[in-house]
XYZ file of C-alpha atoms in Angstrom:
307
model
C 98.625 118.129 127.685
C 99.596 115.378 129.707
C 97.268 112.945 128.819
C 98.664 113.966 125.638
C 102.410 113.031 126.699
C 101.099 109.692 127.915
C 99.727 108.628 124.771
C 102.629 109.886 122.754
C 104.661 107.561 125.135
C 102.638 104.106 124.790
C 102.652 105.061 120.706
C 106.299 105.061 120.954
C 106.825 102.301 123.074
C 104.466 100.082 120.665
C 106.432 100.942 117.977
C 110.042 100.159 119.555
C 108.258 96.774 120.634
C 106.722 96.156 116.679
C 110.674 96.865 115.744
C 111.721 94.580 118.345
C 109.991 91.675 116.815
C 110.431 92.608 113.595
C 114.023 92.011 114.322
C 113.282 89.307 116.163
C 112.599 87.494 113.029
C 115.515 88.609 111.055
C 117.590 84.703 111.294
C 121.399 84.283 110.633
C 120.223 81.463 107.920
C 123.480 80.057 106.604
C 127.476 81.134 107.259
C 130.481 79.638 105.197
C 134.345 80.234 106.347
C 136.510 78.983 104.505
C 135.887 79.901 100.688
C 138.043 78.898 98.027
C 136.163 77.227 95.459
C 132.436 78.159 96.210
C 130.333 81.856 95.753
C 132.360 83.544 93.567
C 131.338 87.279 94.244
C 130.910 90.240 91.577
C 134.598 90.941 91.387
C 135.767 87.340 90.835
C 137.076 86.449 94.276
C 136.261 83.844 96.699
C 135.341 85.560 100.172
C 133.635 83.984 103.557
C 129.666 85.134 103.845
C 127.258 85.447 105.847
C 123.279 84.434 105.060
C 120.309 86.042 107.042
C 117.018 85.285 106.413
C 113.464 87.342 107.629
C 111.309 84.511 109.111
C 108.253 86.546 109.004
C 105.520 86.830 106.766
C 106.073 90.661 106.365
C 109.141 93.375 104.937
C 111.766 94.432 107.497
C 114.759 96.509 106.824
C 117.771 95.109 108.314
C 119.637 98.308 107.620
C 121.459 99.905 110.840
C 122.021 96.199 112.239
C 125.509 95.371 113.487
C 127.321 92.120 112.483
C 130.376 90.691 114.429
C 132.934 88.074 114.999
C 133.667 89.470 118.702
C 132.850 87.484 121.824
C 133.733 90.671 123.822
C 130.607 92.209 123.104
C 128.834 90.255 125.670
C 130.334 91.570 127.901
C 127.099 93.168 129.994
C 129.483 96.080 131.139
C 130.144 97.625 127.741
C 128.341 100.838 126.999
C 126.629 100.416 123.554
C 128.952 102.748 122.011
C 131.992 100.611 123.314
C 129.634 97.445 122.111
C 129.448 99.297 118.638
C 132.805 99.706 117.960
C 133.339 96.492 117.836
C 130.801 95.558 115.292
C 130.409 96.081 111.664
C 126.775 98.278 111.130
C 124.907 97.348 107.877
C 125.252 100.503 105.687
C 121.613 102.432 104.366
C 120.809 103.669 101.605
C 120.430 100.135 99.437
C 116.958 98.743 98.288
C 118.453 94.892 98.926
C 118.169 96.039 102.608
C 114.762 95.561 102.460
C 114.084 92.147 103.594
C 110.587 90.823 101.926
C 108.930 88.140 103.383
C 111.036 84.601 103.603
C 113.820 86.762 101.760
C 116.874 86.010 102.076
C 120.162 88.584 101.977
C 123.610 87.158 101.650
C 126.761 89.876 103.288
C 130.631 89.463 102.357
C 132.699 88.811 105.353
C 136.540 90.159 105.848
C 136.340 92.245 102.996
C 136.440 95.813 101.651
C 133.418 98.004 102.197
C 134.097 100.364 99.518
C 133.126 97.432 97.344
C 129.806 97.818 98.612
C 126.717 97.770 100.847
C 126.935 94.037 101.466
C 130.515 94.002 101.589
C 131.540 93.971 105.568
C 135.514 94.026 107.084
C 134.008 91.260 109.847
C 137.082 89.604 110.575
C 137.225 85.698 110.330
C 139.282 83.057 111.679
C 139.531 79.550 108.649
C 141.762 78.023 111.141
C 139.220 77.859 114.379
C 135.720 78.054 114.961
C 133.883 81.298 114.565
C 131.037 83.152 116.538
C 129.048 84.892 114.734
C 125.964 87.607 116.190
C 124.196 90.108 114.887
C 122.781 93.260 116.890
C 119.744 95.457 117.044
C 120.493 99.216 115.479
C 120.534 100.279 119.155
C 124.093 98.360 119.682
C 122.160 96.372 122.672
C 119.516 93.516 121.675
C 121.127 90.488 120.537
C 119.090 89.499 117.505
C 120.710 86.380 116.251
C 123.975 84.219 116.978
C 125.611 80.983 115.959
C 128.940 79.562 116.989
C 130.540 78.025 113.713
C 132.613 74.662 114.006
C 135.959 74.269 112.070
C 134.818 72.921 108.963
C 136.737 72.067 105.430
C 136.942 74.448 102.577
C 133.823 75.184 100.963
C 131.534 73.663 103.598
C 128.784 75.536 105.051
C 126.766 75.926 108.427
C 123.154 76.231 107.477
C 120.569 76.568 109.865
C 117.214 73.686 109.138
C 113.906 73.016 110.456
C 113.465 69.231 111.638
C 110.595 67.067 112.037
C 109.320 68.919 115.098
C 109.547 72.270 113.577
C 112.526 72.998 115.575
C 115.471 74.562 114.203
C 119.011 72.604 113.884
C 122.617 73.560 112.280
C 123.998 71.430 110.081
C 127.366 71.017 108.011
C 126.400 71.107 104.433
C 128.849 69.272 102.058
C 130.226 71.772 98.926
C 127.330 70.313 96.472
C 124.850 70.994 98.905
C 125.621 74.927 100.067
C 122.501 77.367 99.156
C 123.480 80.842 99.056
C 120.501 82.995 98.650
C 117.922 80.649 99.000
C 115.741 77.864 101.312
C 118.451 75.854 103.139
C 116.015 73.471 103.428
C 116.210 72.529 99.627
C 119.308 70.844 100.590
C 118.521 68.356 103.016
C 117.197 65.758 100.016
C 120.335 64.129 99.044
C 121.759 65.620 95.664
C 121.739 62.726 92.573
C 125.272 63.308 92.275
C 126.056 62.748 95.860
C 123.685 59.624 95.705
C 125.164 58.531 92.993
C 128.399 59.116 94.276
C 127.943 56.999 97.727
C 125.855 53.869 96.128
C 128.931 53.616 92.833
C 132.238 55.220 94.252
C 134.045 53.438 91.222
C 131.663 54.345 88.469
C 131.197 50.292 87.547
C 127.201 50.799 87.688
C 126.987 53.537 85.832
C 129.091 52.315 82.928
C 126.842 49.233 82.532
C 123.762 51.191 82.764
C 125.239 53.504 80.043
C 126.054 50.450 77.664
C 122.799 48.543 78.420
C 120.978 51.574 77.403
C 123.096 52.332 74.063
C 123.186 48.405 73.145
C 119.129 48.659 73.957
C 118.132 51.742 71.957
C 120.622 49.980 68.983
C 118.084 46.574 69.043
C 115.065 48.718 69.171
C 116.126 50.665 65.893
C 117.716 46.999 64.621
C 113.825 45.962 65.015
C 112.778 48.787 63.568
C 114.691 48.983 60.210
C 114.183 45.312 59.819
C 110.271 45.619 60.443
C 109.809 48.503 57.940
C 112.183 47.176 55.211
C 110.273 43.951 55.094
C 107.136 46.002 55.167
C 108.271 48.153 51.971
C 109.584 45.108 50.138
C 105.872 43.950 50.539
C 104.613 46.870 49.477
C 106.765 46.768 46.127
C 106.083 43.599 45.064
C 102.192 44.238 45.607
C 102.579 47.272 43.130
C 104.833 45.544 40.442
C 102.188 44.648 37.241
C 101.806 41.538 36.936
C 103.118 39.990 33.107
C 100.566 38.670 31.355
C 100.617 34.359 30.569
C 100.257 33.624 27.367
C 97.316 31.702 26.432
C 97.167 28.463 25.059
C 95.607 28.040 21.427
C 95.582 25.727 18.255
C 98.377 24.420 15.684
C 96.118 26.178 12.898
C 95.957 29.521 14.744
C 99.109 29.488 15.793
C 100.180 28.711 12.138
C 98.588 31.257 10.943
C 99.964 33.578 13.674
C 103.395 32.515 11.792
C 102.673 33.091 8.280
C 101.133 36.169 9.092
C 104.085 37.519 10.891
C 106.535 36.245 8.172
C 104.316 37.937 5.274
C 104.584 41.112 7.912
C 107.882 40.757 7.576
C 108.771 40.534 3.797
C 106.558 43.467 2.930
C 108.664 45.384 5.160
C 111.648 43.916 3.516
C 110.612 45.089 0.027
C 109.970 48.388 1.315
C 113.362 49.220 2.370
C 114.576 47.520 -0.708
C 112.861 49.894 -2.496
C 113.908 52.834 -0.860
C 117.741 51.783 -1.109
C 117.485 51.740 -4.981
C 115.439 54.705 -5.138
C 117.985 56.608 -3.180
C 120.748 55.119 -5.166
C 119.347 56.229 -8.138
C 119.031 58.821 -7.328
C 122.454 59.922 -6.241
C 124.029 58.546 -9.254
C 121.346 61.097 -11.367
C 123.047 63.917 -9.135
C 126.617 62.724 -9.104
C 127.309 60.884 -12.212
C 126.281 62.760 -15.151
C 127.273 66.094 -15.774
C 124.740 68.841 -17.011
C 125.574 69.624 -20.556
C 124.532 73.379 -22.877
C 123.417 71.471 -25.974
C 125.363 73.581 -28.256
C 128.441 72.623 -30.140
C 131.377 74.581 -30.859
C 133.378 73.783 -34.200
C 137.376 75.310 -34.835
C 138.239 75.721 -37.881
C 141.635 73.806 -38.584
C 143.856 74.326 -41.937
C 146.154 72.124 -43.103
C 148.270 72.027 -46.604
C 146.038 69.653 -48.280
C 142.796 72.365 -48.087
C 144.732 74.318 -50.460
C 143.983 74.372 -54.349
């Protein structure tokens, strides 16, 4: 039995030290103040966050974790219930909780948590500085903390790996914030920013636009004048070519004539022919009137008939 109670007691204390560095790798990743024109959350409003990120290669739930704003709870004399009540506790009971591997988990500062799980009342301050820590569920282990500068609105604090491997906070411009993902995607320079710093008065870009509309308007220029050329080509090769007459002799050629002209006259009396013939005949329809052949004689009597 009490060989039993001693291995029940190193099980338990390797599992409070796998938590422990579970937690361990559970980073505060990226933290913006002052929000007025940046994450816009699910019910339209602008509201400070926080950004953790699990550093490990395997799932931890950061559920029962404490996040807070107040330097008072490092004070080594405070109970862990006093410690507690100062902090804001990560509610259960939501699947985003779960932190996969390189995950990262983005939480609502100085707002309402009846909006929900990720939604904190962790008070902020947009006129000063800010420290920010998060706490083990036990109210005692300091996971995580950063102390963020003033910064201007919509800047962000995000946490980087350098050369070395080391990791460094930097102030990340507006363009260059990364809510819910690598911070690291944002240390190459944006193309707008670039474009921004190397032509503040937009002189370079405006030539570059016109050399490339004036440029595509030759190459089409070419083009048309290329392929119309080519099709006038081709048109003229198709066209059939007339035929020269040939050259021949004063007696053919004579002949040619009189043999047209003859051609000619015969066609002449033809229609001549058919003009009388249809005259002649209308006048047989028109003219003369069909007549009975049978005569019709009145007696008339006059004085001088009589005897």
């Amino acid at each position: 039995m009490k060989k039993f109670g001693i291995l029940l007691a190193v099980l338990l204390a390797a599992t409070s030290q796998m938590f422990g560095q579970g937690a361990k790798n559970i980073k505060i990743s990226e933290v913006l103040i002052n929000n007025t024109a940046s994450l816009q959350d699910e019910f339209g409003r602008h509201e400070p966050w926080l950004e953790l990120a699990n550093t490990a290669f395997s799932t931890y739930n950061v559920r029962g974790m404490y996040i807070t704003t107040d330097r008072s709870v490092l004070n080594p004399k405070l109970t862990a219930p006093q410690r507690i009540s100062r902090m804001s506790i990560i509610p259960n009971g939501d699947a985003r909780t779960i932190m996969s591997a390189r995950q990262h988990l983005l939480f609502h500062l100085n707002s309402n948590p009846k909006q929900g799980t990720l939604y904190l009342p962790v008070p902020v301050d947009t006129a000063a500085s800010n420290w920010v820590a998060i706490y083990d569920g036990n109210g005692i282990d300091l996971i995580d903390s950063v102390t963020v500068p003033l910064m201007r609105a919509n800047e962000s604090y995000a946490l980087h790996k350098d050369a070395q491997g080391q990791y460094v906070w930097r102030v990340m411009q507006p363009d260059m914030v990364t809510p819910n993902i690598d911070n690291d995607q944002s240390m190459v320079e944006s193309k707008a920013a670039r474009l921004k710093r190397d032509d503040p008065h937009g002189f370079g870009i405006t030539v570059l636009s016109m050399g490339i509309v004036f440029f595509c308007l030759f190459l089409l220029f070419v083009f048309f004048s290329i392929f119309g050329k080519l099709m006038v080509k081709r048109n003229r090769s198709e066209k059939p070519r007339k035929r020269q007459p040939g050259r021949v002799s004063p007696e053919v050629a004579k002949a040619m004539a009189e043999s047209d002209a003859k051609r000619h006259q015969r066609n002449d009396q033809e229609i001549y022919l058919a003009v009388i013939a249809m005259a002649l005949k209308q006048y047989q329809d028109d003219i003369h009137d069909e007549e009975s052949g049978i005569i019709t004689i009145h007696p008339h009597h006059s004085k001088w008939t009589r005897v």
